[in-house]
Short mmCIF file of C-alpha atoms and ligand atoms in Angstrom, two decimals:
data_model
loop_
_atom_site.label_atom_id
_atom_site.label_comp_id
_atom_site.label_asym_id
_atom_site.label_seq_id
_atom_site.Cartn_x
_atom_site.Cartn_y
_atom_site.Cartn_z
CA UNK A 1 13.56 90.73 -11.50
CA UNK A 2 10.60 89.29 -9.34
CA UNK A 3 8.50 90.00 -12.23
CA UNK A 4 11.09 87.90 -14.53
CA UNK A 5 11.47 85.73 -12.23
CA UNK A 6 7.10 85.35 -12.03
CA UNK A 7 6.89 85.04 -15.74
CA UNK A 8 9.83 82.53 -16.45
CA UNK A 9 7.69 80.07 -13.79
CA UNK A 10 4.32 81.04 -16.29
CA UNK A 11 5.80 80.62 -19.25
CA UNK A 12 7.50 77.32 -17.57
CA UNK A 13 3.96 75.81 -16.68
CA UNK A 14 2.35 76.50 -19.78
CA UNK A 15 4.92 74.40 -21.36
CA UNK A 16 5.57 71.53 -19.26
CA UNK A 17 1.42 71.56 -19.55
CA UNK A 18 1.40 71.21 -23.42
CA UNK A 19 4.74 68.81 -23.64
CA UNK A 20 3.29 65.55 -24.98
CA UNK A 21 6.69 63.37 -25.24
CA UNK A 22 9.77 63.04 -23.10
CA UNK A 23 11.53 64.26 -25.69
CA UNK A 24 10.26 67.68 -25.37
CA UNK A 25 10.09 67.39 -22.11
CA UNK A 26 13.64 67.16 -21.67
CA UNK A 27 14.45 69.87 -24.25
CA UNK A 28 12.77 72.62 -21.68
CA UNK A 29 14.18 71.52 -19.16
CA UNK A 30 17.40 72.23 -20.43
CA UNK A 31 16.13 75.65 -21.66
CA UNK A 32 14.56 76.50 -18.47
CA UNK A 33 17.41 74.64 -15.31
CA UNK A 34 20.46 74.43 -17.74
CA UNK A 35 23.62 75.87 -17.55
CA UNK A 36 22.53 78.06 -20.54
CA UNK A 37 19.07 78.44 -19.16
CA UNK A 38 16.86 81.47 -18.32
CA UNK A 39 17.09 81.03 -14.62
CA UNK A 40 21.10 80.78 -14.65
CA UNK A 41 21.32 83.59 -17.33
CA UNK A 42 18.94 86.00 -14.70
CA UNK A 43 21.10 85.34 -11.83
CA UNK A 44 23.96 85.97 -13.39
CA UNK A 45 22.62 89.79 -13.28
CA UNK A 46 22.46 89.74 -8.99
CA UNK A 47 25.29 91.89 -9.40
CA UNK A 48 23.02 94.82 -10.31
CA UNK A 49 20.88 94.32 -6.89
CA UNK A 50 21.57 95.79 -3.99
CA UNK A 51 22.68 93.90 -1.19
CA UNK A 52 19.22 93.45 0.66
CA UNK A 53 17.39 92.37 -1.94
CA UNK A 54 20.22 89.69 -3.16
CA UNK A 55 19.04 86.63 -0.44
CA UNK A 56 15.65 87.61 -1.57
CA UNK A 57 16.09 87.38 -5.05
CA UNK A 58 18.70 84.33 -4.71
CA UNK A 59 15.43 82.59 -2.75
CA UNK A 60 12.67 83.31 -5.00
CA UNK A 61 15.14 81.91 -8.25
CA UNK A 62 15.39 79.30 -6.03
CA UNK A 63 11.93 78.48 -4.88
CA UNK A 64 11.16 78.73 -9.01
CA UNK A 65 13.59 76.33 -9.84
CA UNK A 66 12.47 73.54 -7.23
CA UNK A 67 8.92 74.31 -8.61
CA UNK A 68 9.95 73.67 -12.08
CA UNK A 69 12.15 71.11 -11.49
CA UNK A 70 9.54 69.21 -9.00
CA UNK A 71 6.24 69.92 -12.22
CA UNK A 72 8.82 68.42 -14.84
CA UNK A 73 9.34 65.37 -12.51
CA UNK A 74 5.80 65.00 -12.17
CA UNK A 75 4.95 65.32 -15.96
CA UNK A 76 7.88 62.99 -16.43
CA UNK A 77 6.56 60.02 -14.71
CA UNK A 78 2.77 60.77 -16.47
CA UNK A 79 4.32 60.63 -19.89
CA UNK A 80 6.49 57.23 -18.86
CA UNK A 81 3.27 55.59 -17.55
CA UNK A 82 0.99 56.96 -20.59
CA UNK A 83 3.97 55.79 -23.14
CA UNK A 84 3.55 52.36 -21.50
CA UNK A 85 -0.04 52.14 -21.28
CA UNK A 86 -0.12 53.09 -25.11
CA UNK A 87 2.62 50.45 -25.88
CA UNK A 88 0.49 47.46 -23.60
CA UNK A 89 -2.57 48.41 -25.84
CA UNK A 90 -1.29 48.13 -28.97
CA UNK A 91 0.22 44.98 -27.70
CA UNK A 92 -2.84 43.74 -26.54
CA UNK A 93 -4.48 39.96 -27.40
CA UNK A 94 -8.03 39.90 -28.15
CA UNK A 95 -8.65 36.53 -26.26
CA UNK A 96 -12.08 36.12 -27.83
CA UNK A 97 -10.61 35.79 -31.73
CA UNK A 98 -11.24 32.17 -32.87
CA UNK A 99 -8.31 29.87 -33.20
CA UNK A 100 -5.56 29.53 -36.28
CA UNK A 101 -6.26 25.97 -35.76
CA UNK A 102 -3.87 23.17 -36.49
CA UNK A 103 -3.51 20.92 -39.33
CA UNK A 104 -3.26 17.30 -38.28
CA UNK A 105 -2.01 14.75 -40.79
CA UNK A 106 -3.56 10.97 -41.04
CA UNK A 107 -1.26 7.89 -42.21
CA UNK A 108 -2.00 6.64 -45.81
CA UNK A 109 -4.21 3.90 -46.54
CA UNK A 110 -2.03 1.51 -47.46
CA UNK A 111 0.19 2.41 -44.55
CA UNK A 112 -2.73 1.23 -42.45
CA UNK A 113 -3.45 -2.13 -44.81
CA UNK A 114 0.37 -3.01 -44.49
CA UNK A 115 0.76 -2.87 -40.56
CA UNK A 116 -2.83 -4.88 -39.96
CA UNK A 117 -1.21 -7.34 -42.90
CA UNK A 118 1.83 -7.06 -40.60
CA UNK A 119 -0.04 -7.58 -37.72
CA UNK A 120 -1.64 -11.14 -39.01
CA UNK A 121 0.82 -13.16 -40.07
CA UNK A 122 3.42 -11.69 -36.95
CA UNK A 123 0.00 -13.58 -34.99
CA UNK A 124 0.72 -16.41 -37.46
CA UNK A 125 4.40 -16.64 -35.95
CA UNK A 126 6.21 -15.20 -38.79
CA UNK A 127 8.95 -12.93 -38.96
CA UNK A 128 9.35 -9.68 -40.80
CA UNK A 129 12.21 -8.95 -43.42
CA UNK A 130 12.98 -6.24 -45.62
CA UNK A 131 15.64 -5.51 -48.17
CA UNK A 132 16.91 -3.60 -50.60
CA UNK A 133 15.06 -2.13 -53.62
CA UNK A 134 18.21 -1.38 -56.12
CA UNK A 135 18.58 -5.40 -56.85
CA UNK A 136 20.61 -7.47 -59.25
CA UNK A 137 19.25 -9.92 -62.42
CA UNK A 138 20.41 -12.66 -59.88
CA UNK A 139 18.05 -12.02 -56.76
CA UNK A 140 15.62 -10.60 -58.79
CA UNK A 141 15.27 -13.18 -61.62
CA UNK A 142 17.59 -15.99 -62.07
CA UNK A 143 17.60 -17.39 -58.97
CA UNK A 144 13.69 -17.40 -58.76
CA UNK A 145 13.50 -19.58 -61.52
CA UNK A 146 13.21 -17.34 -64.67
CA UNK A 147 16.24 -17.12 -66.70
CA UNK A 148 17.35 -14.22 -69.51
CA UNK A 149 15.29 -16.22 -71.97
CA UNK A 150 12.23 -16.48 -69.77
CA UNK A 151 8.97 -14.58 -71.17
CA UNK A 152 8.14 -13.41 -67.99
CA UNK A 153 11.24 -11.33 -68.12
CA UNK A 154 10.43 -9.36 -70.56
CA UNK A 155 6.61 -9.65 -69.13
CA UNK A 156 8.01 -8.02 -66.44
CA UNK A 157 8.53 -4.35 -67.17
CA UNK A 158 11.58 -3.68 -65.46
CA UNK A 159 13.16 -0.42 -64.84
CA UNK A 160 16.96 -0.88 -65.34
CA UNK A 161 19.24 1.68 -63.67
CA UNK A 162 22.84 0.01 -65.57
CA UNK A 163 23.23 -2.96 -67.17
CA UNK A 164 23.67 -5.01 -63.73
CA UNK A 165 21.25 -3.28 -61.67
CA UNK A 166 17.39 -2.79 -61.29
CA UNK A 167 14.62 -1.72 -59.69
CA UNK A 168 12.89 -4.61 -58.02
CA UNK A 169 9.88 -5.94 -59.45
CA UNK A 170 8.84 -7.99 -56.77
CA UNK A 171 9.68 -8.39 -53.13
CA UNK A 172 10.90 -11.95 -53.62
CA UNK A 173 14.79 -11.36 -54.14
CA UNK A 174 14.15 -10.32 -50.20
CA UNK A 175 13.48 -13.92 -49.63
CA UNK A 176 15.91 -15.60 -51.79
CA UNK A 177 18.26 -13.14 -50.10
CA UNK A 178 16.91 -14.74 -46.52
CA UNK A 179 16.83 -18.34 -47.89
CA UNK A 180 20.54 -18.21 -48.73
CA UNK A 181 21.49 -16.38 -45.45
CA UNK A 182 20.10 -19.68 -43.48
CA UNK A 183 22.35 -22.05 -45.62
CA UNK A 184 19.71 -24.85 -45.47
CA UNK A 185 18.56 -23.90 -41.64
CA UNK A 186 14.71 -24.88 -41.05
CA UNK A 187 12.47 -23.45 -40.88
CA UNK A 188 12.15 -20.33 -42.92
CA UNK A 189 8.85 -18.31 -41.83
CA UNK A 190 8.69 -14.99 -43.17
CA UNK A 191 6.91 -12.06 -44.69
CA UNK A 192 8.70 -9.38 -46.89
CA UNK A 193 6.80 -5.91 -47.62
CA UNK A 194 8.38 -3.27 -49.62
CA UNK A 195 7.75 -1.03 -52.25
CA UNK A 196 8.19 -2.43 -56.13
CA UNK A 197 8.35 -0.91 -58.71
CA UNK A 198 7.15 -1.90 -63.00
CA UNK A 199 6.80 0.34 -66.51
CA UNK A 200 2.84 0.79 -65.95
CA UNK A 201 0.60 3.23 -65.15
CA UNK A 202 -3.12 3.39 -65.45
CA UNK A 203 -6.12 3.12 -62.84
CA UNK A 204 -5.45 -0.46 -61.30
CA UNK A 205 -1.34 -0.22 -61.75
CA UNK A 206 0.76 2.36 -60.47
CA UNK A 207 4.78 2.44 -61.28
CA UNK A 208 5.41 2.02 -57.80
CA UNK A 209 3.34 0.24 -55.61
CA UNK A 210 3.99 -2.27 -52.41
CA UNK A 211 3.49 -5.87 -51.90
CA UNK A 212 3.64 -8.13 -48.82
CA UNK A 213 4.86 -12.10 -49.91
CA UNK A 214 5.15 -14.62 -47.43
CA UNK A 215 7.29 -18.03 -47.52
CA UNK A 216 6.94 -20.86 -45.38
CA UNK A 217 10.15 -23.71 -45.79
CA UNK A 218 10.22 -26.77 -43.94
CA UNK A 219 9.66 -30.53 -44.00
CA UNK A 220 6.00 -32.07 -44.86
CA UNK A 221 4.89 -28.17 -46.03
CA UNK A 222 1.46 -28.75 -48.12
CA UNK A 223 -0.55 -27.07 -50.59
CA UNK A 224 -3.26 -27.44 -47.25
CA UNK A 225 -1.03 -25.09 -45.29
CA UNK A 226 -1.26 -23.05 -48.07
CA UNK A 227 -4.86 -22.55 -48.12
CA UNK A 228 -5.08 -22.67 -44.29
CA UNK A 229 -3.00 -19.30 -43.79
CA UNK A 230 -4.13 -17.64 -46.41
CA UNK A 231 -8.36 -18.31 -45.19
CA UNK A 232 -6.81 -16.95 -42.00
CA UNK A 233 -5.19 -14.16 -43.44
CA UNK A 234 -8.71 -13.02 -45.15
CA UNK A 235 -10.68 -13.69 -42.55
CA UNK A 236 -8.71 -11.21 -40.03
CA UNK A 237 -8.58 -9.06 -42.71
CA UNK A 238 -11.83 -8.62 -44.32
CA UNK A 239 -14.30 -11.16 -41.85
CA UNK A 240 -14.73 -14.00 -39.98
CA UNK A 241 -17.54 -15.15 -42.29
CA UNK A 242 -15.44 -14.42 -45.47
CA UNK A 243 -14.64 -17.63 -47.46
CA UNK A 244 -11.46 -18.40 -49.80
CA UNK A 245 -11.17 -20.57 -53.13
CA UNK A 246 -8.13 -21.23 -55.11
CA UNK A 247 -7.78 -21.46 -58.65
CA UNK A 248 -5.19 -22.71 -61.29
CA UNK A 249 -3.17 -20.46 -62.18
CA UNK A 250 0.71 -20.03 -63.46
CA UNK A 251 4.28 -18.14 -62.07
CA UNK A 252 7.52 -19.08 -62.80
CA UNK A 253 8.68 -19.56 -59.31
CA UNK A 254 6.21 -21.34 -57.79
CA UNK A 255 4.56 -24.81 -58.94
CA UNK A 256 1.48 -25.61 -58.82
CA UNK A 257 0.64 -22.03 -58.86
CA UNK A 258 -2.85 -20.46 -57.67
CA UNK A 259 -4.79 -17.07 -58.15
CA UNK A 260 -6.80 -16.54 -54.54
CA UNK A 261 -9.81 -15.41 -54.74
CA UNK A 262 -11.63 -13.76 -51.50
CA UNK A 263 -16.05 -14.19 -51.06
CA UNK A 264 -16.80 -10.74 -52.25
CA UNK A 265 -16.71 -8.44 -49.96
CA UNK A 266 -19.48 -5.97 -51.62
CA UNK A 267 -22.28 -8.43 -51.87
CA UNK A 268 -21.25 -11.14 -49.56
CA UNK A 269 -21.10 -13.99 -52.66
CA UNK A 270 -24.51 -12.59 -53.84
CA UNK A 271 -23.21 -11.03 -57.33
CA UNK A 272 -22.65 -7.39 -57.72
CA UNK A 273 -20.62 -4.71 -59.80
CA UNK A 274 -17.28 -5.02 -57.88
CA UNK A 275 -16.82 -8.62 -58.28
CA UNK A 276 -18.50 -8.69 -61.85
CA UNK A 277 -21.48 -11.13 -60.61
CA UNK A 278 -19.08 -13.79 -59.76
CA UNK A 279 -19.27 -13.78 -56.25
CA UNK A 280 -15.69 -13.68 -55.63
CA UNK A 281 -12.68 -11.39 -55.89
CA UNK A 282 -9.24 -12.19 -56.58
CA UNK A 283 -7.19 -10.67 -53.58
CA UNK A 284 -3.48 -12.89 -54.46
CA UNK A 285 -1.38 -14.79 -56.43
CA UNK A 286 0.50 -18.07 -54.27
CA UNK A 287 1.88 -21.86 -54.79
CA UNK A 288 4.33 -23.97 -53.82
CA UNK A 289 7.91 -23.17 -54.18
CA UNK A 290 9.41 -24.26 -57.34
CA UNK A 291 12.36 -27.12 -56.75
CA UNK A 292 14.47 -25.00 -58.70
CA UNK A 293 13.74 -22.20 -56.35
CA UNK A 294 14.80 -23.76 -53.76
CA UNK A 295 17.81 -25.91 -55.24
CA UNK A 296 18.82 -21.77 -56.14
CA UNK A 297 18.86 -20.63 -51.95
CA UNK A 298 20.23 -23.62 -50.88
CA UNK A 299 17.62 -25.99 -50.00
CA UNK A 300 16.94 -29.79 -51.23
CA UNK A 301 13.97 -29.53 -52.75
CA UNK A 302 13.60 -33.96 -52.27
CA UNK A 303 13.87 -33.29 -48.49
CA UNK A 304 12.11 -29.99 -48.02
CA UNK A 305 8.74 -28.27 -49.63
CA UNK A 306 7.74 -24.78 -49.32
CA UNK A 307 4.49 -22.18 -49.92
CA UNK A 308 4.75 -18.84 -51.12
CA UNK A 309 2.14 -15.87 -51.74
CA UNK A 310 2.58 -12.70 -52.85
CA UNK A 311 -0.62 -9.96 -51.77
CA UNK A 312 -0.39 -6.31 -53.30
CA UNK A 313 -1.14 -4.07 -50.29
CA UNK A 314 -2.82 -1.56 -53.03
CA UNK A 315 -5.03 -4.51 -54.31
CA UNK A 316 -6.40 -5.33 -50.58
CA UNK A 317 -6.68 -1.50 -49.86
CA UNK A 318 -8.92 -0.65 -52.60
CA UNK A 319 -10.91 -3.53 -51.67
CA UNK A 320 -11.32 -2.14 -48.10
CA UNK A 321 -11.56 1.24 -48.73
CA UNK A 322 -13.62 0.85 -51.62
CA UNK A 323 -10.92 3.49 -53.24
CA UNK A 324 -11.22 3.16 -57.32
CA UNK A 325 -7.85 4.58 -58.91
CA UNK A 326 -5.22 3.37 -57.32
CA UNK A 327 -3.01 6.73 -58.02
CA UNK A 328 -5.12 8.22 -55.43
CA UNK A 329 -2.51 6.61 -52.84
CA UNK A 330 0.03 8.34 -54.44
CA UNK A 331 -1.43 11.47 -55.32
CA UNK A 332 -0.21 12.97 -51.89
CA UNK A 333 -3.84 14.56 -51.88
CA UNK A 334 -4.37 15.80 -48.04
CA UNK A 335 -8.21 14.87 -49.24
CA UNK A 336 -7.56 11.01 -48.93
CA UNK A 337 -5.45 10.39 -45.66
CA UNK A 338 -7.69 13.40 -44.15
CA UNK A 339 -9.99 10.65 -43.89
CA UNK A 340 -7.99 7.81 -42.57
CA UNK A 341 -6.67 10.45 -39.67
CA UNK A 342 -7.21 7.56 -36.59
CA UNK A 343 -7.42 5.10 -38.12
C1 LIG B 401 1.10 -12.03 -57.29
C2 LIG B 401 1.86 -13.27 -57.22
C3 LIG B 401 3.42 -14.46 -55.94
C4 LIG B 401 5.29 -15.58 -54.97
C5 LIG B 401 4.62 -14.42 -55.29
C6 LIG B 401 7.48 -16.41 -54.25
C7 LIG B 401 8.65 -16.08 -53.63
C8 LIG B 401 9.65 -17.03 -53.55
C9 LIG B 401 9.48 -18.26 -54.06
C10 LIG B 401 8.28 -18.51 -54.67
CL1 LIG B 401 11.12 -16.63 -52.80
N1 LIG B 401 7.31 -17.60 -54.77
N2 LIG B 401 6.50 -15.47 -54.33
C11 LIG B 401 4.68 -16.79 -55.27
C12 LIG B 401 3.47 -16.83 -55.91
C13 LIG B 401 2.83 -15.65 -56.26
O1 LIG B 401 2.82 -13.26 -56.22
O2 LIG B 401 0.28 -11.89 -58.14
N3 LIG B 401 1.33 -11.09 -56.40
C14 LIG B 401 0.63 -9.86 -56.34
#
């Protein structure tokens, strides 16, 4: 039995030795200290010993099954701390890698051009107003002086949505919209920008693009107010040195009526491609407020005189940016605000 005893413990050894996973571990163990195990089965046979050698035997089985017990403990906790070790390492974070990097977005152009326009005339004292851009024929048309019969309305290549309403095709209804709000008050200083939207598409017009228009109400207004905010206006924009002139022109809605024309920008008046060897670029379209404008938003147009402009925010970003098809605004291209990213 001492010899049984002898080789169980060998055998035991060799195996806790070679068991590489807890698993196994666990399974001698129960072969070796369970209730069905060799150790238990031997001593169930102390019935054949005699007397003397029974505390002997019962202490050896004993003294084998501590040692067991006490090696499996001790292979235990190396296999829980060399299963952990392997886990943390194929956890592990090389440090040293480079970067995924993040992808930082810039504001659009002519997000840019329309708060500095912003910016200018809020300097100027004037007020900012938006509206809606699903309008009616009135707001858009009729009450800014061009009736169903008018060319310009059909000039105008509107996108209709039903019968009654549109698409605006200017930011003006905005105004008229402000004008009648005020039921005659004075004075009416304000600046509408806002996305419009007309049938044409090709590389100076886009379907939808956004203007900024300005209107000044009030008594003893001039055509030399006029031309005084407006060399303002280009001059914060583009230059202190930059120089303005004004020439005849025609809208509906305002009368006299002027196309605005900035020193170019390029060649500093010299002559060059961009502003065809004139000199001079045409940056907006302004006048003075028709009386039938303003007989349409409530004002009396013997008492009261007004100036209106209307800039296209695409128009004065190309200029800026040098940019040469205006669908590359609109192109969502992460190549063109990529470069505007600060500003
Ligand atoms: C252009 C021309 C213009 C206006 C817009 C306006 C608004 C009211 C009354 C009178 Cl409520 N006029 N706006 C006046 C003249 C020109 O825009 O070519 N814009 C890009």
């Amino acid at each position: 039995m001492k010899n049984e005893l002898n080789s169980i413990l060998q055998a035991a050894k060799k195996e806790i030795d070679s068991a590489s996973s807890l698993a196994q571990l666990n399974e001698l163990k129960v072969n070796y200290l369970g209730k069905k195990g060799e150790i238990t089965t031997l001593l169930r046979q102390m019935g054949s010993l005699s007397p003397e050698e029974r505390p002997v035997m019962g202490k050896l089985a004993n003294e084998v099954k501590e040692e067991i017990q006490s090696l499996t403990e001790k292979k235990e906790d190396y296999l829980k701390q060399k299963e952990l070790e392997d886990k943390l390492l194929k956890e592990s974070i090389d440090i040293t890698l480079p970067g995924t990097g993040r992808n930082i977005g810039g504001l659009n152009p002519l997000t840019i051009v329309k708060r500095a326009m912003e910016e200018t005339f809020i300097s100027m004292g004037y007020e900012i107003v938006e509206g809606p851009e699903i309008e009616n024929e009135f707001y858009n048309f009729e009450a800014l002086n061009l009736p169903a019969t008018h060319p310009a309305r059909d000039m105008q290549d509107t996108f209709y949505i039903t019968d009654e309403f549109l698409l605006r095709t200017h930011t003006s209804p905005v105004q008229v919209r402000t004008m009648l709000k005020k039921e005659g008050k004075l004075p009416v200083k304000i600046v509408s920008p806002g996305r419009v939207f007309r049938k044409d598409d090709d590389p100076t017009h886009s379907p939808v693009f956004q203007q900024l228009e300005g209107l000044v109400v009030d008594e003893n207004i001039t055509m030399a107010d006029l031309k005084g905010t407006l060399l303002l206006f280009a001059q914060k924009m583009f230059g202190k040195d930059k120089k303005i002139r004004l020439r005849p022109s025609y809208f509906p809605f305002t009368e006299p009526s002027a196309e605005v024309d900035i020193s170019c920008i390029m060649c500093d008046g010299d002559g060059c491609g961009t502003c065809s060897q004139t000199g001079w670029v045409e940056i907006l379209g302004a006048g003075m407020v028709h009386p039938n404008v303003l007989k349409n938003a409530g004002y009396d147009p013997n008492k009261v005189q007004g100036f209106a402009f209307g800039i296209g925010i695409e128009r004065v970003a190309m200029l800026k940016y040098g940019v040469k098809d205006i669908r590359d605004f609109y192109s969502g291209d992460i190549r063109v605000s990529k470069q505007f990213i600060g500003g």
